[in-house]
Amino acid sequence: MSQVRRILVAWNTTRESIRAVSDALPLLVKAKAVEVLVVDHQRHSEDHGQEPGADIARHLARHGVNVEVRRLSSGGKDVGGLLLSQAAAFGADLLVMGAYGHTQLREWMFGV
């Protein structure tokens, strides 16, 4: 089994992202390099604070993770494609991201 050396974390402050990072922490600690990628933080700036990605980067650094933050704009293009291209450019062995979810009430009411 090959070792996971470089990890890209897709970060957007949702509980799904928080859970994904928490679950991946044992791998993140062992990685040689971790990049936290924040895409389109301007759309939800109130969720990110003054420095998008800084809070999670500090949390990871406290655990000994060698982490850097990158902020990008999708320019209205597909975010999934952007994540994959950034993972390739970074040389990531693993992409950590939370799944998109809806509340059960919203699904029941609106079917989405």
Short mmCIF file of N, CA and C in Angstrom, two decimals:
data_model
loop_
_atom_site.label_atom_id
_atom_site.label_comp_id
_atom_site.label_asym_id
_atom_site.label_seq_id
_atom_site.Cartn_x
_atom_site.Cartn_y
_atom_site.Cartn_z
N MET A 1 0.84 -1.19 0.00
CA MET A 1 0.00 0.00 0.00
C MET A 1 0.89 1.25 0.00
N SER A 2 0.59 2.18 -0.89
CA SER A 2 1.40 3.39 -0.97
C SER A 2 1.03 4.36 0.15
N GLN A 3 1.98 5.19 0.49
CA GLN A 3 1.79 6.14 1.57
C GLN A 3 1.14 7.42 1.05
N VAL A 4 0.23 8.00 1.83
CA VAL A 4 -0.41 9.26 1.48
C VAL A 4 0.51 10.37 1.97
N ARG A 5 1.10 11.11 1.03
CA ARG A 5 2.07 12.14 1.39
C ARG A 5 1.52 13.56 1.23
N ARG A 6 0.66 13.76 0.23
CA ARG A 6 0.14 15.10 -0.06
C ARG A 6 -1.38 15.02 -0.09
N ILE A 7 -2.02 15.87 0.72
CA ILE A 7 -3.48 15.83 0.84
C ILE A 7 -4.06 17.22 0.57
N LEU A 8 -5.08 17.25 -0.27
CA LEU A 8 -5.82 18.48 -0.54
C LEU A 8 -7.13 18.40 0.23
N VAL A 9 -7.42 19.44 1.02
CA VAL A 9 -8.66 19.52 1.79
C VAL A 9 -9.54 20.59 1.16
N ALA A 10 -10.71 20.18 0.67
CA ALA A 10 -11.70 21.13 0.15
C ALA A 10 -12.49 21.66 1.33
N TRP A 11 -12.34 22.95 1.62
CA TRP A 11 -12.90 23.51 2.85
C TRP A 11 -13.99 24.52 2.56
N ASN A 12 -15.16 24.37 3.24
CA ASN A 12 -16.23 25.36 3.08
C ASN A 12 -17.02 25.60 4.36
N THR A 13 -16.51 25.29 5.49
CA THR A 13 -17.07 25.55 6.84
C THR A 13 -18.38 24.83 7.16
N THR A 14 -18.81 23.89 6.34
CA THR A 14 -20.04 23.16 6.65
C THR A 14 -19.72 22.04 7.64
N ARG A 15 -20.77 21.52 8.26
CA ARG A 15 -20.54 20.42 9.20
C ARG A 15 -19.99 19.20 8.49
N GLU A 16 -20.34 19.04 7.20
CA GLU A 16 -19.80 17.92 6.43
C GLU A 16 -18.28 18.06 6.24
N SER A 17 -17.83 19.29 5.98
CA SER A 17 -16.38 19.52 5.85
C SER A 17 -15.67 19.32 7.18
N ILE A 18 -16.28 19.80 8.24
CA ILE A 18 -15.69 19.64 9.58
C ILE A 18 -15.55 18.16 9.90
N ARG A 19 -16.60 17.39 9.62
CA ARG A 19 -16.56 15.95 9.90
C ARG A 19 -15.51 15.25 9.05
N ALA A 20 -15.41 15.61 7.77
CA ALA A 20 -14.43 14.98 6.89
C ALA A 20 -13.01 15.24 7.39
N VAL A 21 -12.73 16.48 7.79
CA VAL A 21 -11.40 16.81 8.30
C VAL A 21 -11.13 16.07 9.61
N SER A 22 -12.11 16.02 10.47
CA SER A 22 -11.96 15.31 11.74
C SER A 22 -11.68 13.83 11.50
N ASP A 23 -12.42 13.22 10.60
CA ASP A 23 -12.22 11.80 10.31
C ASP A 23 -10.88 11.53 9.64
N ALA A 24 -10.39 12.48 8.87
CA ALA A 24 -9.12 12.31 8.15
C ALA A 24 -7.91 12.74 8.97
N LEU A 25 -8.11 13.25 10.17
CA LEU A 25 -7.00 13.79 10.97
C LEU A 25 -5.82 12.83 11.12
N PRO A 26 -6.02 11.53 11.37
CA PRO A 26 -4.86 10.64 11.46
C PRO A 26 -4.01 10.63 10.20
N LEU A 27 -4.63 10.74 9.03
CA LEU A 27 -3.88 10.80 7.77
C LEU A 27 -3.24 12.16 7.58
N LEU A 28 -3.95 13.22 7.94
CA LEU A 28 -3.43 14.58 7.78
C LEU A 28 -2.17 14.78 8.61
N VAL A 29 -2.15 14.23 9.82
CA VAL A 29 -0.98 14.37 10.71
C VAL A 29 0.25 13.70 10.10
N LYS A 30 0.06 12.60 9.41
CA LYS A 30 1.18 11.85 8.84
C LYS A 30 1.63 12.37 7.48
N ALA A 31 0.82 13.22 6.85
CA ALA A 31 1.12 13.70 5.50
C ALA A 31 2.33 14.64 5.50
N LYS A 32 3.04 14.63 4.40
CA LYS A 32 4.18 15.53 4.23
C LYS A 32 3.72 16.97 4.01
N ALA A 33 2.60 17.13 3.27
CA ALA A 33 2.07 18.47 2.97
C ALA A 33 0.55 18.39 2.85
N VAL A 34 -0.12 19.39 3.40
CA VAL A 34 -1.58 19.49 3.33
C VAL A 34 -1.92 20.90 2.85
N GLU A 35 -2.80 20.94 1.86
CA GLU A 35 -3.28 22.24 1.38
C GLU A 35 -4.78 22.32 1.61
N VAL A 36 -5.21 23.38 2.29
CA VAL A 36 -6.63 23.66 2.49
C VAL A 36 -7.05 24.59 1.35
N LEU A 37 -7.99 24.14 0.56
CA LEU A 37 -8.46 24.92 -0.58
C LEU A 37 -9.85 25.47 -0.29
N VAL A 38 -9.99 26.79 -0.35
CA VAL A 38 -11.27 27.46 -0.13
C VAL A 38 -11.68 28.07 -1.47
N VAL A 39 -12.83 27.62 -1.99
CA VAL A 39 -13.31 28.10 -3.29
C VAL A 39 -14.52 28.99 -3.09
N ASP A 40 -14.51 30.14 -3.75
CA ASP A 40 -15.64 31.08 -3.73
C ASP A 40 -16.05 31.51 -2.33
N HIS A 41 -15.09 31.83 -1.51
CA HIS A 41 -15.40 32.24 -0.14
C HIS A 41 -16.21 33.55 -0.11
N GLN A 42 -16.15 34.33 -1.18
CA GLN A 42 -16.88 35.60 -1.22
C GLN A 42 -18.40 35.38 -1.15
N ARG A 43 -18.87 34.25 -1.66
CA ARG A 43 -20.32 34.00 -1.68
C ARG A 43 -20.89 33.76 -0.29
N HIS A 44 -20.06 33.29 0.63
CA HIS A 44 -20.50 33.03 2.01
C HIS A 44 -19.47 33.60 2.98
N SER A 45 -19.11 34.85 2.77
CA SER A 45 -18.03 35.46 3.56
C SER A 45 -18.34 35.49 5.04
N GLU A 46 -19.61 35.57 5.43
CA GLU A 46 -19.94 35.61 6.85
C GLU A 46 -19.60 34.29 7.55
N ASP A 47 -19.54 33.19 6.80
CA ASP A 47 -19.20 31.89 7.38
C ASP A 47 -17.69 31.70 7.56
N HIS A 48 -16.91 32.42 6.77
CA HIS A 48 -15.47 32.19 6.74
C HIS A 48 -14.66 33.13 7.63
N GLY A 49 -15.20 34.25 8.02
CA GLY A 49 -14.43 35.21 8.80
C GLY A 49 -13.51 36.03 7.92
N GLN A 50 -12.60 36.76 8.54
CA GLN A 50 -11.72 37.67 7.80
C GLN A 50 -10.69 36.95 6.94
N GLU A 51 -10.21 35.79 7.39
CA GLU A 51 -9.22 35.03 6.64
C GLU A 51 -9.77 33.64 6.36
N PRO A 52 -10.44 33.45 5.22
CA PRO A 52 -11.01 32.15 4.92
C PRO A 52 -9.97 31.02 4.96
N GLY A 53 -10.28 29.98 5.71
CA GLY A 53 -9.39 28.83 5.85
C GLY A 53 -8.41 28.93 6.99
N ALA A 54 -8.26 30.12 7.57
CA ALA A 54 -7.26 30.31 8.63
C ALA A 54 -7.60 29.52 9.89
N ASP A 55 -8.87 29.47 10.26
CA ASP A 55 -9.27 28.76 11.48
C ASP A 55 -8.95 27.27 11.40
N ILE A 56 -9.31 26.64 10.28
CA ILE A 56 -9.04 25.20 10.16
C ILE A 56 -7.54 24.96 10.02
N ALA A 57 -6.83 25.86 9.38
CA ALA A 57 -5.38 25.71 9.26
C ALA A 57 -4.70 25.78 10.64
N ARG A 58 -5.15 26.71 11.48
CA ARG A 58 -4.60 26.79 12.84
C ARG A 58 -4.91 25.52 13.63
N HIS A 59 -6.13 25.03 13.50
CA HIS A 59 -6.52 23.79 14.18
C HIS A 59 -5.62 22.63 13.74
N LEU A 60 -5.42 22.51 12.45
CA LEU A 60 -4.57 21.43 11.95
C LEU A 60 -3.12 21.61 12.38
N ALA A 61 -2.63 22.83 12.35
CA ALA A 61 -1.24 23.11 12.76
C ALA A 61 -1.02 22.74 14.22
N ARG A 62 -2.03 22.96 15.06
CA ARG A 62 -1.92 22.56 16.48
C ARG A 62 -1.73 21.06 16.65
N HIS A 63 -2.19 20.31 15.66
CA HIS A 63 -2.03 18.85 15.68
C HIS A 63 -0.73 18.42 14.99
N GLY A 64 0.06 19.38 14.53
CA GLY A 64 1.33 19.06 13.90
C GLY A 64 1.27 18.89 12.40
N VAL A 65 0.16 19.30 11.79
CA VAL A 65 0.00 19.17 10.35
C VAL A 65 0.75 20.30 9.64
N ASN A 66 1.51 19.95 8.61
CA ASN A 66 2.19 20.93 7.77
C ASN A 66 1.16 21.43 6.75
N VAL A 67 0.52 22.57 7.03
CA VAL A 67 -0.63 23.01 6.26
C VAL A 67 -0.45 24.40 5.69
N GLU A 68 -1.00 24.59 4.48
CA GLU A 68 -1.07 25.90 3.85
C GLU A 68 -2.48 26.10 3.33
N VAL A 69 -2.89 27.35 3.16
CA VAL A 69 -4.23 27.68 2.69
C VAL A 69 -4.13 28.33 1.31
N ARG A 70 -5.04 27.93 0.43
CA ARG A 70 -5.14 28.56 -0.90
C ARG A 70 -6.60 28.95 -1.10
N ARG A 71 -6.82 30.17 -1.56
CA ARG A 71 -8.17 30.66 -1.84
C ARG A 71 -8.30 30.91 -3.34
N LEU A 72 -9.36 30.37 -3.93
CA LEU A 72 -9.57 30.52 -5.37
C LEU A 72 -11.01 30.89 -5.67
N SER A 73 -11.21 31.49 -6.81
CA SER A 73 -12.55 31.75 -7.33
C SER A 73 -12.81 30.77 -8.47
N SER A 74 -14.01 30.21 -8.51
CA SER A 74 -14.34 29.29 -9.59
C SER A 74 -14.63 30.03 -10.89
N GLY A 75 -14.87 31.32 -10.80
CA GLY A 75 -15.22 32.09 -11.99
C GLY A 75 -16.51 31.62 -12.62
N GLY A 76 -17.39 31.03 -11.80
CA GLY A 76 -18.65 30.54 -12.32
C GLY A 76 -18.56 29.18 -12.97
N LYS A 77 -17.39 28.59 -12.99
CA LYS A 77 -17.20 27.27 -13.60
C LYS A 77 -17.46 26.17 -12.58
N ASP A 78 -17.44 24.95 -13.04
CA ASP A 78 -17.69 23.77 -12.20
C ASP A 78 -16.66 23.65 -11.09
N VAL A 79 -17.12 23.67 -9.84
CA VAL A 79 -16.22 23.59 -8.69
C VAL A 79 -15.57 22.20 -8.61
N GLY A 80 -16.31 21.17 -8.97
CA GLY A 80 -15.76 19.81 -8.96
C GLY A 80 -14.55 19.69 -9.87
N GLY A 81 -14.65 20.23 -11.05
CA GLY A 81 -13.53 20.22 -11.98
C GLY A 81 -12.35 21.01 -11.45
N LEU A 82 -12.63 22.14 -10.81
CA LEU A 82 -11.58 22.95 -10.20
C LEU A 82 -10.86 22.17 -9.10
N LEU A 83 -11.62 21.48 -8.26
CA LEU A 83 -11.01 20.68 -7.19
C LEU A 83 -10.09 19.62 -7.77
N LEU A 84 -10.56 18.94 -8.80
CA LEU A 84 -9.73 17.89 -9.40
C LEU A 84 -8.46 18.45 -10.04
N SER A 85 -8.58 19.58 -10.72
CA SER A 85 -7.39 20.17 -11.35
C SER A 85 -6.41 20.68 -10.29
N GLN A 86 -6.92 21.24 -9.19
CA GLN A 86 -6.03 21.69 -8.11
C GLN A 86 -5.38 20.50 -7.41
N ALA A 87 -6.12 19.41 -7.26
CA ALA A 87 -5.54 18.20 -6.66
C ALA A 87 -4.40 17.69 -7.53
N ALA A 88 -4.58 17.70 -8.84
CA ALA A 88 -3.52 17.26 -9.75
C ALA A 88 -2.32 18.21 -9.70
N ALA A 89 -2.59 19.51 -9.72
CA ALA A 89 -1.51 20.49 -9.68
C ALA A 89 -0.70 20.40 -8.38
N PHE A 90 -1.37 20.11 -7.28
CA PHE A 90 -0.72 19.98 -5.98
C PHE A 90 -0.01 18.64 -5.84
N GLY A 91 -0.35 17.69 -6.70
CA GLY A 91 0.21 16.35 -6.61
C GLY A 91 -0.39 15.57 -5.46
N ALA A 92 -1.68 15.81 -5.21
CA ALA A 92 -2.36 15.21 -4.06
C ALA A 92 -2.54 13.71 -4.26
N ASP A 93 -2.28 12.98 -3.19
CA ASP A 93 -2.56 11.55 -3.15
C ASP A 93 -3.98 11.30 -2.65
N LEU A 94 -4.57 12.31 -2.00
CA LEU A 94 -5.89 12.17 -1.40
C LEU A 94 -6.59 13.51 -1.40
N LEU A 95 -7.90 13.49 -1.68
CA LEU A 95 -8.73 14.68 -1.60
C LEU A 95 -9.73 14.45 -0.47
N VAL A 96 -9.72 15.34 0.53
CA VAL A 96 -10.64 15.25 1.67
C VAL A 96 -11.68 16.33 1.50
N MET A 97 -12.95 15.91 1.48
CA MET A 97 -14.03 16.88 1.35
C MET A 97 -15.30 16.30 1.94
N GLY A 98 -16.15 17.17 2.43
CA GLY A 98 -17.45 16.74 2.95
C GLY A 98 -18.44 16.62 1.82
N ALA A 99 -19.42 15.78 2.00
CA ALA A 99 -20.47 15.62 1.01
C ALA A 99 -21.50 16.74 1.16
N TYR A 100 -22.09 17.12 0.07
CA TYR A 100 -23.13 18.14 0.10
C TYR A 100 -24.40 17.51 0.66
N GLY A 101 -25.04 18.19 1.57
CA GLY A 101 -26.24 17.61 2.15
C GLY A 101 -27.34 18.62 2.36
N HIS A 102 -28.54 18.11 2.50
CA HIS A 102 -29.71 18.92 2.83
C HIS A 102 -30.29 18.40 4.14
N THR A 103 -31.01 19.24 4.84
CA THR A 103 -31.70 18.77 6.03
C THR A 103 -32.83 17.86 5.61
N GLN A 104 -33.21 16.95 6.48
CA GLN A 104 -34.31 16.04 6.17
C GLN A 104 -35.61 16.79 5.96
N LEU A 105 -35.83 17.86 6.72
CA LEU A 105 -37.04 18.65 6.57
C LEU A 105 -37.10 19.27 5.17
N ARG A 106 -36.01 19.82 4.73
CA ARG A 106 -35.98 20.43 3.39
C ARG A 106 -36.24 19.38 2.31
N GLU A 107 -35.63 18.20 2.47
CA GLU A 107 -35.87 17.14 1.49
C GLU A 107 -37.33 16.74 1.47
N TRP A 108 -37.93 16.63 2.65
CA TRP A 108 -39.33 16.23 2.73
C TRP A 108 -40.24 17.28 2.12
N MET A 109 -39.96 18.56 2.40
CA MET A 109 -40.83 19.63 1.93
C MET A 109 -40.67 19.92 0.44
N PHE A 110 -39.40 19.97 -0.01
CA PHE A 110 -39.13 20.42 -1.37
C PHE A 110 -38.63 19.32 -2.31
N GLY A 111 -38.32 18.17 -1.74
CA GLY A 111 -37.85 17.08 -2.57
C GLY A 111 -36.44 17.24 -3.08
N VAL A 112 -35.68 18.17 -2.47
CA VAL A 112 -34.28 18.37 -2.87
C VAL A 112 -33.37 18.32 -1.69
#
